[in-house]
Amino acid sequence: MGPDITGRPGSDGEHALQRRLGTEARADRFYDEQVLDHLNERMRDFVARQEMFFLATADRHGECDNSFRAGPPGFLHVLDPRAIAYPEYRGNGVHASLGNITENPHAGLLLMDFDRARIGLHINGRASVVPDAELRAHHPELPRDTVPGRAAELWVRIDVEEAYVHCAKHIPQLVKAARRTARDWGTDDYKRKGGDFFGAAREAQVRRTRELNGRPVPAALTAGPERPAPPPPPPPGAAAWREEARRALELARRRGAGTGESSGGWFG
């Protein structure tokens, strides 16, 4: 999102929908009270605790990609109130996110705390790919072993343009499960990385074998618009949404009452 000619945050599309649906007053209140151009102290503390986030990028044509990043707490490093950075490690070699960033610097991060606060934080800004030595020259405090067994060669730096809360009312409460083994940070073991969980590699192998033998490829292995998409699951009923929202709001009120904090919001 970027400011329009009136100085309001957001896109022309969202402003047009606000006018059409009559939500301009609510939207303006959210812009005024919740959207910052930096990370305040509570946001910085929140970022430093997170073990994962979702990263949205797009190429120069606007084709979108959404990816997942994870690491020990602190792997998403706060450089200062207006900049954060995270390390890039060896993956599948595709570099979809990095490739998009080299064409289009706009990036959106979504940090979700499902376990403790049950709240989210959006961070939008301009991303750049920076070699480790270059970023470390300006920020020598950067950790060298953010993920056991992996040294970062590249970092992605995000210069913050917008930061705002993702409300709690529909975020599910998730509890970390006990794991039989520690997470396999840095592993190149095919099975430990998930193997062919969705069967895509097997389908590709079957398709190649049939093509080499001049045999028709089964329709189930042929991707294309002629294959009808499965029907979407029915949405939750309105009563279920209202009850979940009521429970979330009640929990937020109890927490606020217990800490004696003002009503300024989760991030102040």
mmCIF file of C-alpha atoms in Angstrom:
data_model
loop_
_atom_site.group_PDB
_atom_site.id
_atom_site.type_symbol
_atom_site.label_atom_id
_atom_site.label_comp_id
_atom_site.label_asym_id
_atom_site.label_seq_id
_atom_site.Cartn_x
_atom_site.Cartn_y
_atom_site.Cartn_z
ATOM 1 C CA MET A 1 0.000 0.000 0.000
ATOM 2 C CA GLY A 2 1.088 3.575 -0.624
ATOM 3 C CA PRO A 3 -0.374 6.996 0.084
ATOM 4 C CA ASP A 4 -2.795 8.498 -2.434
ATOM 5 C CA ILE A 5 -3.064 12.155 -3.344
ATOM 6 C CA THR A 6 -5.079 12.854 -0.187
ATOM 7 C CA GLY A 7 -2.336 11.451 2.015
ATOM 8 C CA ARG A 8 -4.390 8.434 3.122
ATOM 9 C CA PRO A 9 -2.584 5.107 3.304
ATOM 10 C CA GLY A 10 -3.783 2.296 1.080
ATOM 11 C CA SER A 11 -4.482 1.617 -2.560
ATOM 12 C CA ASP A 12 -6.854 3.322 -4.963
ATOM 13 C CA GLY A 13 -8.802 0.066 -5.096
ATOM 14 C CA GLU A 14 -9.422 -0.120 -1.366
ATOM 15 C CA HIS A 15 -10.420 3.549 -1.250
ATOM 16 C CA ALA A 16 -12.905 2.995 -4.083
ATOM 17 C CA LEU A 17 -14.437 0.033 -2.253
ATOM 18 C CA GLN A 18 -14.643 2.035 0.962
ATOM 19 C CA ARG A 19 -16.653 4.709 -0.841
ATOM 20 C CA ARG A 20 -18.837 2.097 -2.523
ATOM 21 C CA LEU A 21 -19.537 0.181 0.694
ATOM 22 C CA GLY A 22 -19.758 3.175 3.000
ATOM 23 C CA THR A 23 -16.803 2.221 5.224
ATOM 24 C CA GLU A 24 -14.643 5.319 4.755
ATOM 25 C CA ALA A 25 -15.141 6.555 8.328
ATOM 26 C CA ARG A 26 -14.159 3.191 9.807
ATOM 27 C CA ALA A 27 -11.187 2.908 7.465
ATOM 28 C CA ASP A 28 -9.984 6.424 8.283
ATOM 29 C CA ARG A 29 -10.190 5.660 11.985
ATOM 30 C CA PHE A 30 -8.068 2.555 11.461
ATOM 31 C CA TYR A 31 -5.535 4.482 9.348
ATOM 32 C CA ASP A 32 -5.312 7.245 11.964
ATOM 33 C CA GLU A 33 -5.095 5.025 15.038
ATOM 34 C CA GLN A 34 -3.342 1.858 13.912
ATOM 35 C CA VAL A 35 -1.172 2.374 10.812
ATOM 36 C CA LEU A 36 2.380 3.502 11.602
ATOM 37 C CA ASP A 37 5.318 4.213 9.298
ATOM 38 C CA HIS A 38 7.730 2.591 11.748
ATOM 39 C CA LEU A 39 7.858 -0.139 14.391
ATOM 40 C CA ASN A 40 7.090 1.148 17.848
ATOM 41 C CA GLU A 41 8.604 -0.472 20.933
ATOM 42 C CA ARG A 42 5.861 -3.078 21.352
ATOM 43 C CA MET A 43 6.076 -4.017 17.697
ATOM 44 C CA ARG A 44 9.850 -4.407 17.903
ATOM 45 C CA ASP A 45 9.496 -6.690 20.930
ATOM 46 C CA PHE A 46 6.839 -8.695 19.080
ATOM 47 C CA VAL A 47 9.058 -9.103 16.006
ATOM 48 C CA ALA A 48 12.002 -10.267 18.108
ATOM 49 C CA ARG A 49 9.929 -13.107 19.622
ATOM 50 C CA GLN A 50 8.586 -14.565 16.399
ATOM 51 C CA GLU A 51 9.691 -17.899 14.970
ATOM 52 C CA MET A 52 7.930 -17.584 11.619
ATOM 53 C CA PHE A 53 6.260 -15.218 9.193
ATOM 54 C CA PHE A 54 4.570 -15.219 5.799
ATOM 55 C CA LEU A 55 6.164 -13.239 2.985
ATOM 56 C CA ALA A 56 4.223 -11.815 0.029
ATOM 57 C CA THR A 57 6.054 -10.626 -3.089
ATOM 58 C CA ALA A 58 5.213 -10.011 -6.742
ATOM 59 C CA ASP A 59 7.238 -9.785 -9.935
ATOM 60 C CA ARG A 60 7.288 -6.796 -12.285
ATOM 61 C CA HIS A 61 4.092 -8.048 -13.956
ATOM 62 C CA GLY A 62 2.214 -8.227 -10.651
ATOM 63 C CA GLU A 63 2.235 -12.039 -10.494
ATOM 64 C CA CYS A 64 2.120 -12.855 -6.773
ATOM 65 C CA ASP A 65 3.868 -15.378 -4.579
ATOM 66 C CA ASN A 66 3.467 -16.109 -0.896
ATOM 67 C CA SER A 67 6.146 -17.910 1.059
ATOM 68 C CA PHE A 68 6.933 -19.037 4.590
ATOM 69 C CA ARG A 69 10.044 -18.255 6.606
ATOM 70 C CA ALA A 70 10.980 -19.706 9.988
ATOM 71 C CA GLY A 71 13.846 -19.790 12.437
ATOM 72 C CA PRO A 72 14.654 -19.456 16.128
ATOM 73 C CA PRO A 73 13.307 -16.339 17.889
ATOM 74 C CA GLY A 74 15.272 -13.349 16.668
ATOM 75 C CA PHE A 75 15.992 -14.681 13.185
ATOM 76 C CA LEU A 76 13.824 -11.792 11.952
ATOM 77 C CA HIS A 77 16.144 -9.092 13.187
ATOM 78 C CA VAL A 78 15.126 -5.525 14.048
ATOM 79 C CA LEU A 79 17.825 -3.207 12.702
ATOM 80 C CA ASP A 80 16.132 -0.031 13.889
ATOM 81 C CA PRO A 81 12.543 1.270 14.176
ATOM 82 C CA ARG A 82 12.329 1.609 10.389
ATOM 83 C CA ALA A 83 14.141 -1.496 9.155
ATOM 84 C CA ILE A 84 14.231 -5.247 9.717
ATOM 85 C CA ALA A 85 16.193 -8.047 8.061
ATOM 86 C CA TYR A 86 16.089 -11.816 7.829
ATOM 87 C CA PRO A 87 18.683 -14.308 6.542
ATOM 88 C CA GLU A 88 18.206 -16.366 3.384
ATOM 89 C CA TYR A 89 19.470 -19.947 3.408
ATOM 90 C CA ARG A 90 19.879 -22.676 0.847
ATOM 91 C CA GLY A 91 16.493 -23.989 -0.265
ATOM 92 C CA ASN A 92 15.124 -25.608 -3.411
ATOM 93 C CA GLY A 93 17.148 -23.343 -5.671
ATOM 94 C CA VAL A 94 14.103 -21.636 -7.202
ATOM 95 C CA HIS A 95 14.534 -18.277 -5.396
ATOM 96 C CA ALA A 96 10.964 -17.202 -6.165
ATOM 97 C CA SER A 97 10.817 -14.546 -3.442
ATOM 98 C CA LEU A 98 14.322 -13.190 -4.069
ATOM 99 C CA GLY A 99 13.689 -13.119 -7.799
ATOM 100 C CA ASN A 100 10.506 -11.136 -7.299
ATOM 101 C CA ILE A 101 12.281 -8.677 -5.009
ATOM 102 C CA THR A 102 14.962 -7.994 -7.633
ATOM 103 C CA GLU A 103 12.161 -7.012 -10.060
ATOM 104 C CA ASN A 104 9.709 -5.400 -7.649
ATOM 105 C CA PRO A 105 10.888 -4.242 -4.210
ATOM 106 C CA HIS A 106 7.444 -4.091 -2.606
ATOM 107 C CA ALA A 107 7.007 -6.809 0.026
ATOM 108 C CA GLY A 108 4.470 -7.623 2.715
ATOM 109 C CA LEU A 109 5.174 -9.616 5.868
ATOM 110 C CA LEU A 110 2.513 -11.133 8.098
ATOM 111 C CA LEU A 111 3.638 -12.199 11.573
ATOM 112 C CA MET A 112 1.139 -14.326 13.496
ATOM 113 C CA ASP A 113 1.271 -15.291 17.143
ATOM 114 C CA PHE A 114 -1.124 -18.251 17.396
ATOM 115 C CA ASP A 115 0.144 -19.390 20.789
ATOM 116 C CA ARG A 116 0.519 -16.559 23.300
ATOM 117 C CA ALA A 117 -0.983 -13.196 22.368
ATOM 118 C CA ARG A 118 -3.111 -14.538 19.482
ATOM 119 C CA ILE A 119 -2.527 -11.401 17.468
ATOM 120 C CA GLY A 120 -0.871 -10.506 14.180
ATOM 121 C CA LEU A 121 1.331 -7.776 12.769
ATOM 122 C CA HIS A 122 1.518 -6.591 9.162
ATOM 123 C CA ILE A 123 4.764 -5.026 7.957
ATOM 124 C CA ASN A 124 4.826 -3.580 4.443
ATOM 125 C CA GLY A 125 7.843 -1.961 2.886
ATOM 126 C CA ARG A 126 10.589 -1.980 0.309
ATOM 127 C CA ALA A 127 12.815 -5.034 0.221
ATOM 128 C CA SER A 128 16.380 -5.409 -0.998
ATOM 129 C CA VAL A 129 18.726 -8.384 -1.195
ATOM 130 C CA VAL A 130 21.982 -7.640 0.626
ATOM 131 C CA PRO A 131 25.152 -9.779 0.916
ATOM 132 C CA ASP A 132 25.989 -10.839 4.468
ATOM 133 C CA ALA A 133 29.298 -8.967 4.566
ATOM 134 C CA GLU A 134 27.703 -5.737 3.355
ATOM 135 C CA LEU A 135 24.862 -5.755 5.877
ATOM 136 C CA ARG A 136 27.151 -6.872 8.707
ATOM 137 C CA ALA A 137 29.501 -3.959 8.011
ATOM 138 C CA HIS A 138 26.677 -1.602 8.991
ATOM 139 C CA HIS A 139 25.136 -3.886 11.643
ATOM 140 C CA PRO A 140 27.909 -5.881 13.367
ATOM 141 C CA GLU A 141 25.401 -7.009 16.012
ATOM 142 C CA LEU A 142 23.750 -9.409 13.550
ATOM 143 C CA PRO A 143 23.836 -13.016 14.779
ATOM 144 C CA ARG A 144 26.193 -15.273 12.817
ATOM 145 C CA ASP A 145 24.420 -18.577 13.480
ATOM 146 C CA THR A 146 20.730 -17.696 13.368
ATOM 147 C CA VAL A 147 19.927 -21.257 12.295
ATOM 148 C CA PRO A 148 22.150 -24.100 13.574
ATOM 149 C CA GLY A 149 24.329 -25.456 10.792
ATOM 150 C CA ARG A 150 23.578 -22.678 8.331
ATOM 151 C CA ALA A 151 25.506 -19.463 7.710
ATOM 152 C CA ALA A 152 23.620 -16.808 5.776
ATOM 153 C CA GLU A 153 25.204 -15.572 2.571
ATOM 154 C CA LEU A 154 22.334 -13.198 1.811
ATOM 155 C CA TRP A 155 19.911 -11.148 3.868
ATOM 156 C CA VAL A 156 16.667 -9.497 2.890
ATOM 157 C CA ARG A 157 16.340 -6.022 4.332
ATOM 158 C CA ILE A 158 12.865 -4.492 4.633
ATOM 159 C CA ASP A 159 12.609 -0.723 4.987
ATOM 160 C CA VAL A 160 9.319 -0.266 6.819
ATOM 161 C CA GLU A 161 6.635 1.855 5.202
ATOM 162 C CA GLU A 162 3.599 0.553 7.098
ATOM 163 C CA ALA A 163 3.063 -1.461 10.254
ATOM 164 C CA TYR A 164 -0.337 -2.294 11.670
ATOM 165 C CA VAL A 165 -2.182 -4.856 13.770
ATOM 166 C CA HIS A 166 -3.989 -7.930 12.442
ATOM 167 C CA CYS A 167 -6.993 -8.231 14.758
ATOM 168 C CA ALA A 168 -7.359 -11.187 17.066
ATOM 169 C CA LYS A 169 -11.012 -12.065 16.613
ATOM 170 C CA HIS A 170 -10.601 -14.809 13.979
ATOM 171 C CA ILE A 171 -7.106 -16.072 14.839
ATOM 172 C CA PRO A 172 -7.303 -19.659 16.141
ATOM 173 C CA GLN A 173 -5.625 -20.600 19.391
ATOM 174 C CA LEU A 174 -2.859 -23.088 18.551
ATOM 175 C CA VAL A 175 -0.628 -24.833 21.068
ATOM 176 C CA LYS A 176 2.807 -26.150 20.217
ATOM 177 C CA ALA A 177 2.867 -29.928 20.156
ATOM 178 C CA ALA A 178 5.646 -31.921 21.753
ATOM 179 C CA ARG A 179 8.013 -33.154 19.051
ATOM 180 C CA ARG A 180 9.739 -36.504 19.110
ATOM 181 C CA THR A 181 12.844 -34.945 17.605
ATOM 182 C CA ALA A 182 14.220 -31.446 17.359
ATOM 183 C CA ARG A 183 13.534 -29.458 14.208
ATOM 184 C CA ASP A 184 16.000 -30.330 11.466
ATOM 185 C CA TRP A 185 17.477 -26.894 10.895
ATOM 186 C CA GLY A 186 19.710 -26.863 7.843
ATOM 187 C CA THR A 187 19.097 -30.461 6.776
ATOM 188 C CA ASP A 188 19.398 -31.540 3.143
ATOM 189 C CA ASP A 189 17.827 -34.931 3.836
ATOM 190 C CA TYR A 190 15.024 -35.403 1.302
ATOM 191 C CA LYS A 191 12.677 -37.247 3.648
ATOM 192 C CA ARG A 192 13.278 -34.914 6.576
ATOM 193 C CA LYS A 193 12.424 -31.967 4.356
ATOM 194 C CA GLY A 194 9.055 -33.566 3.596
ATOM 195 C CA GLY A 195 9.853 -35.849 0.692
ATOM 196 C CA ASP A 196 7.166 -36.096 -1.967
ATOM 197 C CA PHE A 197 4.357 -35.401 0.504
ATOM 198 C CA PHE A 198 1.844 -34.271 -2.149
ATOM 199 C CA GLY A 199 2.895 -36.815 -4.780
ATOM 200 C CA ALA A 200 3.922 -34.199 -7.373
ATOM 201 C CA ALA A 201 7.291 -35.863 -8.084
ATOM 202 C CA ARG A 202 5.639 -39.253 -8.557
ATOM 203 C CA GLU A 203 3.086 -37.756 -10.967
ATOM 204 C CA ALA A 204 5.897 -36.097 -12.938
ATOM 205 C CA GLN A 205 7.789 -39.398 -13.118
ATOM 206 C CA VAL A 206 4.707 -41.268 -14.353
ATOM 207 C CA ARG A 207 4.024 -38.543 -16.911
ATOM 208 C CA ARG A 208 7.607 -38.600 -18.252
ATOM 209 C CA THR A 209 7.642 -42.403 -18.448
ATOM 210 C CA ARG A 210 4.384 -42.523 -20.396
ATOM 211 C CA GLU A 211 5.483 -39.761 -22.743
ATOM 212 C CA LEU A 212 8.782 -41.555 -23.457
ATOM 213 C CA ASN A 213 6.882 -44.761 -24.198
ATOM 214 C CA GLY A 214 4.366 -42.974 -26.417
ATOM 215 C CA ARG A 215 1.476 -43.800 -24.111
ATOM 216 C CA PRO A 216 -1.293 -41.334 -23.235
ATOM 217 C CA VAL A 217 -0.988 -39.516 -19.972
ATOM 218 C CA PRO A 218 -3.909 -40.161 -17.581
ATOM 219 C CA ALA A 219 -6.273 -37.227 -17.239
ATOM 220 C CA ALA A 220 -5.603 -37.162 -13.500
ATOM 221 C CA LEU A 221 -1.994 -36.188 -14.242
ATOM 222 C CA THR A 222 -2.839 -33.525 -16.808
ATOM 223 C CA ALA A 223 -3.069 -30.041 -15.400
ATOM 224 C CA GLY A 224 -5.208 -27.594 -17.269
ATOM 225 C CA PRO A 225 -8.291 -25.387 -17.160
ATOM 226 C CA GLU A 226 -10.468 -28.245 -18.405
ATOM 227 C CA ARG A 227 -10.199 -29.965 -15.022
ATOM 228 C CA PRO A 228 -13.022 -28.707 -12.797
ATOM 229 C CA ALA A 229 -11.937 -27.390 -9.442
ATOM 230 C CA PRO A 230 -13.364 -29.133 -6.390
ATOM 231 C CA PRO A 231 -16.186 -27.210 -4.733
ATOM 232 C CA PRO A 232 -15.030 -24.974 -1.869
ATOM 233 C CA PRO A 233 -15.962 -26.010 1.667
ATOM 234 C CA PRO A 234 -19.029 -24.264 3.051
ATOM 235 C CA PRO A 235 -18.200 -21.147 5.072
ATOM 236 C CA PRO A 236 -18.778 -21.184 8.819
ATOM 237 C CA GLY A 237 -22.204 -20.042 9.853
ATOM 238 C CA ALA A 238 -22.769 -16.479 11.004
ATOM 239 C CA ALA A 239 -23.580 -17.667 14.516
ATOM 240 C CA ALA A 240 -20.234 -19.461 14.773
ATOM 241 C CA TRP A 241 -18.355 -16.343 13.618
ATOM 242 C CA ARG A 242 -20.208 -14.156 16.133
ATOM 243 C CA GLU A 243 -19.506 -16.531 18.997
ATOM 244 C CA GLU A 244 -15.819 -16.735 18.149
ATOM 245 C CA ALA A 245 -15.610 -12.942 17.899
ATOM 246 C CA ARG A 246 -17.375 -12.572 21.263
ATOM 247 C CA ARG A 247 -14.911 -14.953 22.946
ATOM 248 C CA ALA A 248 -11.914 -13.190 21.397
ATOM 249 C CA LEU A 249 -13.104 -9.754 22.433
ATOM 250 C CA GLU A 250 -13.895 -10.922 25.947
ATOM 251 C CA LEU A 251 -10.406 -12.408 26.239
ATOM 252 C CA ALA A 252 -8.879 -9.137 25.020
ATOM 253 C CA ARG A 253 -10.906 -7.149 27.577
ATOM 254 C CA ARG A 254 -9.819 -9.453 30.423
ATOM 255 C CA ARG A 255 -6.179 -9.162 29.448
ATOM 256 C CA GLY A 256 -6.423 -5.392 29.228
ATOM 257 C CA ALA A 257 -8.143 -5.189 32.604
ATOM 258 C CA GLY A 258 -5.556 -7.485 34.176
ATOM 259 C CA THR A 259 -2.583 -5.374 33.046
ATOM 260 C CA GLY A 260 -4.121 -1.980 33.641
ATOM 261 C CA GLU A 261 -3.107 -0.923 30.126
ATOM 262 C CA SER A 262 -4.910 1.795 28.232
ATOM 263 C CA SER A 263 -7.208 1.097 25.326
ATOM 264 C CA GLY A 264 -4.611 2.178 22.768
ATOM 265 C CA GLY A 265 -4.400 -1.264 21.217
ATOM 266 C CA TRP A 266 -2.082 -4.228 21.273
ATOM 267 C CA PHE A 267 0.920 -2.273 20.022
ATOM 268 C CA GLY A 268 0.295 0.980 21.834
#
